[in-house]
mmCIF file of C-alpha atoms in Angstrom:
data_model
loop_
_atom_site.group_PDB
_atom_site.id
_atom_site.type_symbol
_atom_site.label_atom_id
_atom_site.label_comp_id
_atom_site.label_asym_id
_atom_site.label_seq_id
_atom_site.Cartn_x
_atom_site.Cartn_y
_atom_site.Cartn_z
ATOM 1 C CA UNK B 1 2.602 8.294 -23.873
ATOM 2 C CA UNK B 2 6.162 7.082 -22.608
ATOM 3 C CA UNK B 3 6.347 7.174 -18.690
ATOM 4 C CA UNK B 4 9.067 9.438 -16.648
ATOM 5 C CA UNK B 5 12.309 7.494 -16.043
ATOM 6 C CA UNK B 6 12.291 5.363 -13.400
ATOM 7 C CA UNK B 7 13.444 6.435 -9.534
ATOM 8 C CA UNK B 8 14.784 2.886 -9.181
ATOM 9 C CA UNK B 9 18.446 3.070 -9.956
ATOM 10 C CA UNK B 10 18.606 5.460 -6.699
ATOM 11 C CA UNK B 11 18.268 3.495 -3.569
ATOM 12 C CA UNK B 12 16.271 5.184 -1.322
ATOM 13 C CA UNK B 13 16.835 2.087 1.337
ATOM 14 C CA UNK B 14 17.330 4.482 4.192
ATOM 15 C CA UNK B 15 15.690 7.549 3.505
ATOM 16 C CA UNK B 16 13.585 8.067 6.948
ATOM 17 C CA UNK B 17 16.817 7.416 8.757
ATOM 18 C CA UNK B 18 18.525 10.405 6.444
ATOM 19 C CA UNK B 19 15.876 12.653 7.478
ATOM 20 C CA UNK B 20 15.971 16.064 8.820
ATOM 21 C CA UNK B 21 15.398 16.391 12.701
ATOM 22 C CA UNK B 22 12.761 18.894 12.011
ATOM 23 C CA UNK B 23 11.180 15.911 10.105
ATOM 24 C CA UNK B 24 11.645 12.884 12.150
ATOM 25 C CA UNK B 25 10.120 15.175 15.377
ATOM 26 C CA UNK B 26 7.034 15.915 13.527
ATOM 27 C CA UNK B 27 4.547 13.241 13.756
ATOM 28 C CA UNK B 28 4.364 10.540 11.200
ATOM 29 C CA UNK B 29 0.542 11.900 9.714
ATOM 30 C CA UNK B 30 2.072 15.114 8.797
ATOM 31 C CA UNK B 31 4.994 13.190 6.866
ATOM 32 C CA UNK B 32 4.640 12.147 2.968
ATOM 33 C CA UNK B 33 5.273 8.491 2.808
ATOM 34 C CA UNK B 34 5.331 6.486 -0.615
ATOM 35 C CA UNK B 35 3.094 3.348 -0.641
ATOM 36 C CA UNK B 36 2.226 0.447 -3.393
ATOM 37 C CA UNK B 37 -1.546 -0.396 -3.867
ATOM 38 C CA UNK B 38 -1.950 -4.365 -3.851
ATOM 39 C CA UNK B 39 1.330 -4.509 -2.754
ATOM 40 C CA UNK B 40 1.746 -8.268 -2.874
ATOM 41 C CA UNK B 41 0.954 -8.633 -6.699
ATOM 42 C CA UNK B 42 4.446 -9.221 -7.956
ATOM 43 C CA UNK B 43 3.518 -12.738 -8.244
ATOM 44 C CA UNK B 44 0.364 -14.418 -8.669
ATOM 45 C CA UNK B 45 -0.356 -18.304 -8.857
ATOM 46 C CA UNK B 46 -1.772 -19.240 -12.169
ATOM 47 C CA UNK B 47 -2.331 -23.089 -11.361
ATOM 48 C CA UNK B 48 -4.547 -22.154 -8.061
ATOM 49 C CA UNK B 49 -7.987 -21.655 -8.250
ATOM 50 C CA UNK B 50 -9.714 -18.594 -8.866
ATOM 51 C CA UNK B 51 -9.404 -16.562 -5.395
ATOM 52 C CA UNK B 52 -12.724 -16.317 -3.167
ATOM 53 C CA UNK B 53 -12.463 -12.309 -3.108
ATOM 54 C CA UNK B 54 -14.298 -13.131 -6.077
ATOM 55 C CA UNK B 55 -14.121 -9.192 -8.326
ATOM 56 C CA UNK B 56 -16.889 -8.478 -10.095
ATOM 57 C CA UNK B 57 -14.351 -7.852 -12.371
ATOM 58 C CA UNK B 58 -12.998 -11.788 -12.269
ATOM 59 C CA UNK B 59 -16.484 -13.150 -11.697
ATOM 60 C CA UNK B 60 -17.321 -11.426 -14.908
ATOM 61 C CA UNK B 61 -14.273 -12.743 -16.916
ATOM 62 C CA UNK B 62 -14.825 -16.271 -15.766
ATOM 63 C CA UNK B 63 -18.530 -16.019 -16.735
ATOM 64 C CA UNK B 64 -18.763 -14.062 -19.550
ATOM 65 C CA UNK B 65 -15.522 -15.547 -21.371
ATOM 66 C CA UNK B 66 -14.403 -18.868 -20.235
ATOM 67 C CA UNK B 67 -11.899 -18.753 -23.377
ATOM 68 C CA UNK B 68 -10.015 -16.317 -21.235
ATOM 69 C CA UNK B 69 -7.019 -18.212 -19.775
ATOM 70 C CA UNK B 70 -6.027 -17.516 -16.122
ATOM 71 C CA UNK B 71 -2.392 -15.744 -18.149
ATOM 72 C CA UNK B 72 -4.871 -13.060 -19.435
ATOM 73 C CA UNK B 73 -6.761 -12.785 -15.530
ATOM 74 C CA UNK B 74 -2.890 -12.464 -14.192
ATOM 75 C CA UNK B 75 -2.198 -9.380 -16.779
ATOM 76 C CA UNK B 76 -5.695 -7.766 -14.781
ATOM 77 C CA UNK B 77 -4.931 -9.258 -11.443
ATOM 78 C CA UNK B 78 -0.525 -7.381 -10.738
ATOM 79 C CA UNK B 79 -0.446 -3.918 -10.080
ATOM 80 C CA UNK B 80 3.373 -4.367 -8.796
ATOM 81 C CA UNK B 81 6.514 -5.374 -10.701
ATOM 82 C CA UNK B 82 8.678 -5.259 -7.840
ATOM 83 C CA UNK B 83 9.128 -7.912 -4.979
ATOM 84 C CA UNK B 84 8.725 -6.661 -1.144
ATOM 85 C CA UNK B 85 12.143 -6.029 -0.964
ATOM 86 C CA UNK B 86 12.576 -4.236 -4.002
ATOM 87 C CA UNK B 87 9.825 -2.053 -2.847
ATOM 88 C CA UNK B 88 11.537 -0.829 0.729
ATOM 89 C CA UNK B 89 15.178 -0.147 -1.285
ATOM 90 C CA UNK B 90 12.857 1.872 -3.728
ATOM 91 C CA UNK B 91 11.215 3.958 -0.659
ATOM 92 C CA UNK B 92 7.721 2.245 -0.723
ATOM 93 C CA UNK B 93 7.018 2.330 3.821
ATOM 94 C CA UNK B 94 3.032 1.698 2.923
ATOM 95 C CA UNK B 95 1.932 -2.019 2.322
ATOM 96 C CA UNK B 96 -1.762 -2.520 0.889
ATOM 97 C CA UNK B 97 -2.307 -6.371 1.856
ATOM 98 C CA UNK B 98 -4.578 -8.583 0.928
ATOM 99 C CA UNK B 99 -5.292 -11.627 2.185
ATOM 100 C CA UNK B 100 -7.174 -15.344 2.278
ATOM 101 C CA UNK B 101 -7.096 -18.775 3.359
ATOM 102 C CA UNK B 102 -7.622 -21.487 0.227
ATOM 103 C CA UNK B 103 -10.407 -22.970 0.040
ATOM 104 C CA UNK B 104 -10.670 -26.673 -0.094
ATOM 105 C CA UNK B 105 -6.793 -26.479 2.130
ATOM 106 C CA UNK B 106 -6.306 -28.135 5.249
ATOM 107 C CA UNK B 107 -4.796 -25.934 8.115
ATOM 108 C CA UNK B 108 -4.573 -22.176 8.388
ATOM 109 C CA UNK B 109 -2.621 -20.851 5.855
ATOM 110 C CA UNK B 110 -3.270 -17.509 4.854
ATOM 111 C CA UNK B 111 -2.226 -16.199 1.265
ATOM 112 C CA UNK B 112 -2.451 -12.691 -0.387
ATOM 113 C CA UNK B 113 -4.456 -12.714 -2.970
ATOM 114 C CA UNK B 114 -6.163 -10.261 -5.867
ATOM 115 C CA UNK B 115 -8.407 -12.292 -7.705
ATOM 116 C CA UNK B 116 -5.603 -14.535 -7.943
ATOM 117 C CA UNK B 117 -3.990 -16.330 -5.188
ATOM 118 C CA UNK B 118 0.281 -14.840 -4.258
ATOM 119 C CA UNK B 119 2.765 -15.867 -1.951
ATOM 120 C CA UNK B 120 2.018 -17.355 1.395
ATOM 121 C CA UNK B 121 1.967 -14.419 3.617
ATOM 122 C CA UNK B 122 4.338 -15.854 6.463
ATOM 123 C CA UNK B 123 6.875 -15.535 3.197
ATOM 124 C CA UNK B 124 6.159 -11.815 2.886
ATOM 125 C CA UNK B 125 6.217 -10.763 6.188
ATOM 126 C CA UNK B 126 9.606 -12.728 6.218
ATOM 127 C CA UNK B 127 10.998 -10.741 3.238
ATOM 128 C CA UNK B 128 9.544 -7.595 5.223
ATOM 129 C CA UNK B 129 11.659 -8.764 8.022
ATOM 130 C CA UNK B 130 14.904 -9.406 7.225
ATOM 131 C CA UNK B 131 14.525 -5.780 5.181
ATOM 132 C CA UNK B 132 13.863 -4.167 8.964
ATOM 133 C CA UNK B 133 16.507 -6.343 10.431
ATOM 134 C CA UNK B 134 19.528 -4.772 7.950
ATOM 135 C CA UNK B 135 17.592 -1.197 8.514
ATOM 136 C CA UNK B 136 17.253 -0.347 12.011
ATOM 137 C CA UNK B 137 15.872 3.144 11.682
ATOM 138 C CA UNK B 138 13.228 2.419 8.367
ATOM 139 C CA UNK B 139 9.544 1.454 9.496
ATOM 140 C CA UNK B 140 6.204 0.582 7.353
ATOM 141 C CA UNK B 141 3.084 0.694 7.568
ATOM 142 C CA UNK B 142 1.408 -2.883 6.833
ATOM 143 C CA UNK B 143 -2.442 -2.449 6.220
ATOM 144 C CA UNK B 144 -4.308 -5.691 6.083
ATOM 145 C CA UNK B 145 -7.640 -4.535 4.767
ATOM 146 C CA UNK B 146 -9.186 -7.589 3.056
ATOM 147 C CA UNK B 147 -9.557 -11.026 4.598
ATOM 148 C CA UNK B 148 -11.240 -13.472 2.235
ATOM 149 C CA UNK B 149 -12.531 -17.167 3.483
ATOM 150 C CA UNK B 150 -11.096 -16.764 7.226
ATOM 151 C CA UNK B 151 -12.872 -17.996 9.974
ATOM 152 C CA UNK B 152 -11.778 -16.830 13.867
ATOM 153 C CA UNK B 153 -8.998 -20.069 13.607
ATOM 154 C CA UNK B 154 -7.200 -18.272 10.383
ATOM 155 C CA UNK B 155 -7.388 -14.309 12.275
ATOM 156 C CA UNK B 156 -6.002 -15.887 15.316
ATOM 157 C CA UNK B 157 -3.173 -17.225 13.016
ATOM 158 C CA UNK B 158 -2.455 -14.375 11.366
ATOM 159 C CA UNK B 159 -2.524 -12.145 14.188
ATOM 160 C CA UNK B 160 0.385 -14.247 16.058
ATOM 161 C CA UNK B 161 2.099 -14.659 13.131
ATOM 162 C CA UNK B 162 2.254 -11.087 13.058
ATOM 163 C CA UNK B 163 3.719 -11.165 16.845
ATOM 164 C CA UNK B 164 5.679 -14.283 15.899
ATOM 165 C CA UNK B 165 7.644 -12.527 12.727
ATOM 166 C CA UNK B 166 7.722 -8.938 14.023
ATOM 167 C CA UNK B 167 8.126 -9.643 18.299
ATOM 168 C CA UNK B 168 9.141 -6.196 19.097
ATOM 169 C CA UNK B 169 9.492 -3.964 16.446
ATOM 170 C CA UNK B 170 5.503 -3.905 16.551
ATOM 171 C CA UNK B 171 4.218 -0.750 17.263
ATOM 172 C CA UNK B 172 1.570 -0.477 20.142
ATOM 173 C CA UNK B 173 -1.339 1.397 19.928
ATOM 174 C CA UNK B 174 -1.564 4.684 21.020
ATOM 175 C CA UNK B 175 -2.174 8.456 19.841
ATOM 176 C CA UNK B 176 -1.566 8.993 16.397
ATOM 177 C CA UNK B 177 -0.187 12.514 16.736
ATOM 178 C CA UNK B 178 2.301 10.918 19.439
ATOM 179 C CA UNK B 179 3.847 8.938 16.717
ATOM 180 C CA UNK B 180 7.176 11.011 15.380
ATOM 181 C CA UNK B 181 10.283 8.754 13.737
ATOM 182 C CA UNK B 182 11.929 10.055 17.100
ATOM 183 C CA UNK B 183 9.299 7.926 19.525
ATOM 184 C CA UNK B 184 9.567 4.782 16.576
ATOM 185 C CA UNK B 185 13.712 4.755 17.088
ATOM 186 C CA UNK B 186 13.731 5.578 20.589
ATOM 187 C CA UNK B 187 11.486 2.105 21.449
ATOM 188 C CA UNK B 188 12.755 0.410 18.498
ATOM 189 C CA UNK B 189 9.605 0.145 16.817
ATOM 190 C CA UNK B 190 9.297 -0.411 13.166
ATOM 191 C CA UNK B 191 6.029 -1.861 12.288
ATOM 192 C CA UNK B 192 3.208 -0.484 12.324
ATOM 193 C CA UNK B 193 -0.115 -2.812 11.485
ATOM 194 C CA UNK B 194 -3.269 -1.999 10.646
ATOM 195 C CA UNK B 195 -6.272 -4.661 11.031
ATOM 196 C CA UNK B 196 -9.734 -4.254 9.408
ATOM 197 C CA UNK B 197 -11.446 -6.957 11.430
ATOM 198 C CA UNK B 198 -12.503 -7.112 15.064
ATOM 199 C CA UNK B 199 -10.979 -10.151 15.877
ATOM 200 C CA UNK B 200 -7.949 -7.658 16.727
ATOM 201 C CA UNK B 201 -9.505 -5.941 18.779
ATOM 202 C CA UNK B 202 -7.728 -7.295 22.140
ATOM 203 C CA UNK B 203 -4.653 -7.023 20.456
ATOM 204 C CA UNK B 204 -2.575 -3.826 21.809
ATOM 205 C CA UNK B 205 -0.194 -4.427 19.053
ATOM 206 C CA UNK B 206 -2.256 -4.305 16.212
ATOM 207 C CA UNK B 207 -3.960 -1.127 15.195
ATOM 208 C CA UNK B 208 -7.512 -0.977 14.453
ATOM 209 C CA UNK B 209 -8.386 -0.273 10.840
ATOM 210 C CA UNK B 210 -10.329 2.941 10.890
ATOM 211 C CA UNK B 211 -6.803 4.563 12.474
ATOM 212 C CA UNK B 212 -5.831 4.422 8.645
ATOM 213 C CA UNK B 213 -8.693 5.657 6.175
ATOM 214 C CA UNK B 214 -7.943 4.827 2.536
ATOM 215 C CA UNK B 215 -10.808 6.284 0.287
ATOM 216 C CA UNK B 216 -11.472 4.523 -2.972
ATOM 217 C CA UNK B 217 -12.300 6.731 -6.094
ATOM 218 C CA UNK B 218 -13.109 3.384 -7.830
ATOM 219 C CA UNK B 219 -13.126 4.823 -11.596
ATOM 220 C CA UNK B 220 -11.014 5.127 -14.613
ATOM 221 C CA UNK B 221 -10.891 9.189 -15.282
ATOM 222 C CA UNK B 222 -8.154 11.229 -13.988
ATOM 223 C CA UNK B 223 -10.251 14.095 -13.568
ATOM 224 C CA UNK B 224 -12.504 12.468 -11.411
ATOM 225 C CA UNK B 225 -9.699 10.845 -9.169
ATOM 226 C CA UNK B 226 -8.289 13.896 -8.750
ATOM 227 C CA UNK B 227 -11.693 15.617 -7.545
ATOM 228 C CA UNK B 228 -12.289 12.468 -5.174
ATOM 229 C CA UNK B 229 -8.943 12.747 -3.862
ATOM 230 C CA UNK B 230 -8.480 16.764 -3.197
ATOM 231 C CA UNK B 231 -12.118 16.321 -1.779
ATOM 232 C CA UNK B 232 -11.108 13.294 0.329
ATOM 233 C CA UNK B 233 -8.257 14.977 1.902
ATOM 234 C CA UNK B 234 -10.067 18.508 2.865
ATOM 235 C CA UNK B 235 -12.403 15.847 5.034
ATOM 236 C CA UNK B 236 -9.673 13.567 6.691
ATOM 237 C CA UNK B 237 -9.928 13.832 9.661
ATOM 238 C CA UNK B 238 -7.914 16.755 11.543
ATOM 239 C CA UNK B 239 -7.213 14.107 14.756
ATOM 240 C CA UNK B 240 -6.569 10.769 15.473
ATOM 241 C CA UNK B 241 -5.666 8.617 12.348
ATOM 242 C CA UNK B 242 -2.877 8.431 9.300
ATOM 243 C CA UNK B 243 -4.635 9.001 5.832
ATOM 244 C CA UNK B 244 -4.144 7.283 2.438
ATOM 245 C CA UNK B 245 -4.434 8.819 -0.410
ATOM 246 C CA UNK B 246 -5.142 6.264 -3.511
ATOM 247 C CA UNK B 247 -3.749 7.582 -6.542
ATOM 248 C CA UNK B 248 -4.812 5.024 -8.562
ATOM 249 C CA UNK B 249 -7.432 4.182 -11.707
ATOM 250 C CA UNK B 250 -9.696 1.229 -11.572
ATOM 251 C CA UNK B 251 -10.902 -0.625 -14.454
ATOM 252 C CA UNK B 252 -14.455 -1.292 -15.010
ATOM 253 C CA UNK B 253 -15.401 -4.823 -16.894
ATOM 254 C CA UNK B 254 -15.913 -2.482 -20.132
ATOM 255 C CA UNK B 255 -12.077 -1.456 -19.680
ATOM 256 C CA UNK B 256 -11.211 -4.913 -19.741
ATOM 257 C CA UNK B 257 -13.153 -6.118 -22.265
ATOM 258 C CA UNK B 258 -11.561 -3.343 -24.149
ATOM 259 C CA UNK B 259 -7.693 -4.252 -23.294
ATOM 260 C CA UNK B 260 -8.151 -7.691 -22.852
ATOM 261 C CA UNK B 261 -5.115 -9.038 -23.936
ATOM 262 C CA UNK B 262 -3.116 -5.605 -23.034
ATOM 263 C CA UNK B 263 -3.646 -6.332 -18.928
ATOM 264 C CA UNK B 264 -4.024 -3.203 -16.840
ATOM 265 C CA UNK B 265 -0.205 -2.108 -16.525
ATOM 266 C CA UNK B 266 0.186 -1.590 -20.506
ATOM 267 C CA UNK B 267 -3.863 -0.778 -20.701
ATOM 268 C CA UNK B 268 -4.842 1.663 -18.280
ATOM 269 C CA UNK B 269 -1.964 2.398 -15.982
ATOM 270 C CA UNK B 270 1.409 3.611 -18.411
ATOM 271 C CA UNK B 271 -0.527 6.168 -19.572
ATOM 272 C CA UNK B 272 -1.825 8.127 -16.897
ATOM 273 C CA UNK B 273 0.961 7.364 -14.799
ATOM 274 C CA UNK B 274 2.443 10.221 -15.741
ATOM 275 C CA UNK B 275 -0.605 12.674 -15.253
ATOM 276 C CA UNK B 276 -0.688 10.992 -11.465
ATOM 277 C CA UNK B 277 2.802 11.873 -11.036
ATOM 278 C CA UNK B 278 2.205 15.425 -11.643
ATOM 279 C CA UNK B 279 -0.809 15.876 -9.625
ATOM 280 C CA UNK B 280 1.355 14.520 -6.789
ATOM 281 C CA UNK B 281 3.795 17.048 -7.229
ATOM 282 C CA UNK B 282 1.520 19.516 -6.704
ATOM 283 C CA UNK B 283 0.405 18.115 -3.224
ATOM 284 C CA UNK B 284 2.067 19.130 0.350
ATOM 285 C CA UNK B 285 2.351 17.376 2.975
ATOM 286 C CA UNK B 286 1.754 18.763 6.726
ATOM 287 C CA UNK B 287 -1.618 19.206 8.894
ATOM 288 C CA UNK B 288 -4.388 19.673 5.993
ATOM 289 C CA UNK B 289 -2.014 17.917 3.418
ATOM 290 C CA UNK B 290 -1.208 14.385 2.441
ATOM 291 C CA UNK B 291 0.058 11.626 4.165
ATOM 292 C CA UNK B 292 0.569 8.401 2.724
ATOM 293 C CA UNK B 293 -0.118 7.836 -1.220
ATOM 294 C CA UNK B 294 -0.177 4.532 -2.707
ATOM 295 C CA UNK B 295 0.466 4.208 -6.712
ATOM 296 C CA UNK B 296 0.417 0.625 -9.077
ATOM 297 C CA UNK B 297 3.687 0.026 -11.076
ATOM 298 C CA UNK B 298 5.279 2.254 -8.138
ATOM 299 C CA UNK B 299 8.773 1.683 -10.736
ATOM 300 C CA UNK B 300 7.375 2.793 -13.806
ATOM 301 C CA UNK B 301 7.413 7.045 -13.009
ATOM 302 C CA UNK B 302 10.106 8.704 -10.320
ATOM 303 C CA UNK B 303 7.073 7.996 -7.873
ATOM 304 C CA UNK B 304 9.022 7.294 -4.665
ATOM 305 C CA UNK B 305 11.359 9.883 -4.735
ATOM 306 C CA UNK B 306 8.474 12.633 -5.707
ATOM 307 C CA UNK B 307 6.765 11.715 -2.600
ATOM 308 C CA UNK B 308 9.743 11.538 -0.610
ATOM 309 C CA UNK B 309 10.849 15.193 -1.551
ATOM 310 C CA UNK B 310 7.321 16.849 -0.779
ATOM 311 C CA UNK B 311 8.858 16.686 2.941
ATOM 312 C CA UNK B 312 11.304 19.164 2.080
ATOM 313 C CA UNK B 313 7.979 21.769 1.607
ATOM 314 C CA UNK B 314 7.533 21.398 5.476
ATOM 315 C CA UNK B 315 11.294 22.230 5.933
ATOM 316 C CA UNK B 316 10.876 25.213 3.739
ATOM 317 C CA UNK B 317 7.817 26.238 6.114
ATOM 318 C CA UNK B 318 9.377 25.821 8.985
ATOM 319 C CA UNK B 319 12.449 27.855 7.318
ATOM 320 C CA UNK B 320 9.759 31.001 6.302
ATOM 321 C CA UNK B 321 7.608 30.745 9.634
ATOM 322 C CA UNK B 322 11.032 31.791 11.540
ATOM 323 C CA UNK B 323 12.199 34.957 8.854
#
């Protein structure tokens, strides 16, 4: 099955800033936000060693078939075409991030990695940066949720790297259903960073990670992501965090064995892409609804834009609640 066109050719660079002022008063949980799942996986580093997050489904296809070139483990290891800044002029305001020191390295250096080792993350935050700089009313969500190989030394680094790269447009703590696009552009905030480690935990800048819940449906049938999910979001919490909702397949090590050579985008993803993209359009957004929803291959279906225009259902709420 051929995907949907993609959303790409429209830039949708701005599109929190173009907002209606119903919209940008409400507060951020209620909104529908577009967001990539292993965000950083545009590029992965075939000459490194094999990454210390150590999948079951890497372990098993450097045990199991040491024919199996690292080309073949980079096919299973992207679940992104698109560089950062691709991803923020195609909508995407939710980062999934990833992240480890190298092994064997001197220093601190910190690296995203899935199963394979990607960019230094100093260079992404960089890209992420300069996007924010030239777009003074567009924010993101960056959600480090894996940290691989890091000892206290490589948090601390991280964490002022964050402070370092970002300075001001971090976001401080405080209560989620205070956040509105009105309160973000009224301090100049734009950043808002989630940490799944308690080595943040004196930070007031950097969120702690259960402020962002991200259930994993961890399986390859669209039936049962789609029961996970709908189940997932009647339980989110009603106060006091964002949600993410994963709309995403994972493959087992039978599905790879299966699509070896194929890798997961031409596998397992293009054809239930399109299923995914439907069963989004069918969500709202709003107290009880969705929030943020991450996809792989976010270029391959009109995914952005489809999330982006579930906002309009609040509008048309609002609209009805006042006839």
């Amino acid at each position: 099955m051929k995907t949907r066109p993609t959303g790409i050719g429209t830039s949708n660079a701005n599109w929190m800033s173009s907002l209606s002022p119903k919209l940008t008063a409400m507060p951020l949980k209620h909104l529908a936000v577009p967001g990539s799942h292993d965000s950083f996986s545009f590029w992965v580093d075939v000459k490194a060693p094999v990454g210390p997050d150590q999948k079951a489904i890497v372990k098993y296809l450097a045990t199991a078939f040491r024919f199996v070139s690292k080309k073949v483990m980079k096919k299973w290891s992207m679940t992104q075409n698109l560089t950062f800044k691709e991803q923020l002029d195609a909508g995407i305001r939710y980062f999934d991030l990833r992240v480890s020191s190298k092994p064997g390295e001197s220093g601190t250096e910190i690296y995203f990695i899935h199963g394979l080792f990607g960019h230094k993350v100093r260079d992404g935050l960089s890209d992420i940066n300069s996007f924010l700089d030239a777009h003074g009313k567009e924010m993101v969500f960056l959600d480090f949720n894996h940290h691989y190989a890091m000892g206290m030394e490589h948090h601390t680094y991280l964490i002022n790297m964050l402070q370092e790269v970002f300075g001001p447009k971090l976001c401080k703590i405080g209560v989620v259903e205070e956040i509105t696009l009105d309160y973000l552009w009224e301090n100049k905030y734009q950043v808002i960073v989630f940490y799944h480690h308690p080595s943040a935990e004196s930070c007031p800048l950097i969120w702690p990670g259960n402020k962002c819940p991200a259930p994993w449906a961890n399986t390859t049938d669209t039936t049962k992501l789609f029961q996970f999910l709908e189940t997932t979001l009647g339980e989110r919490a009603k106060m006091g965090s964002f949600h993410v909702t994963q709309a995403i397949l994972t493959p087992r090590v039978k599905t790879i064995v299966k699509g070896l050579v194929k890798g997961l985008r031409n596998y397992l993803v293009e054809r239930n892409l399109p299923i995914i993209l439907t069963w989004v359009e069918t969500q709202k957004p709003g107290v009880d609804g969705i929030n943020i929803i991450t996809s792989d291959f976010v270029e391959l279906t009109d995914f952005a834009n489809t999330v982006i225009n579930l906002n309009n259902l609040l509008l048309n709420e609002q609209d009805r609640r006042k006839t």
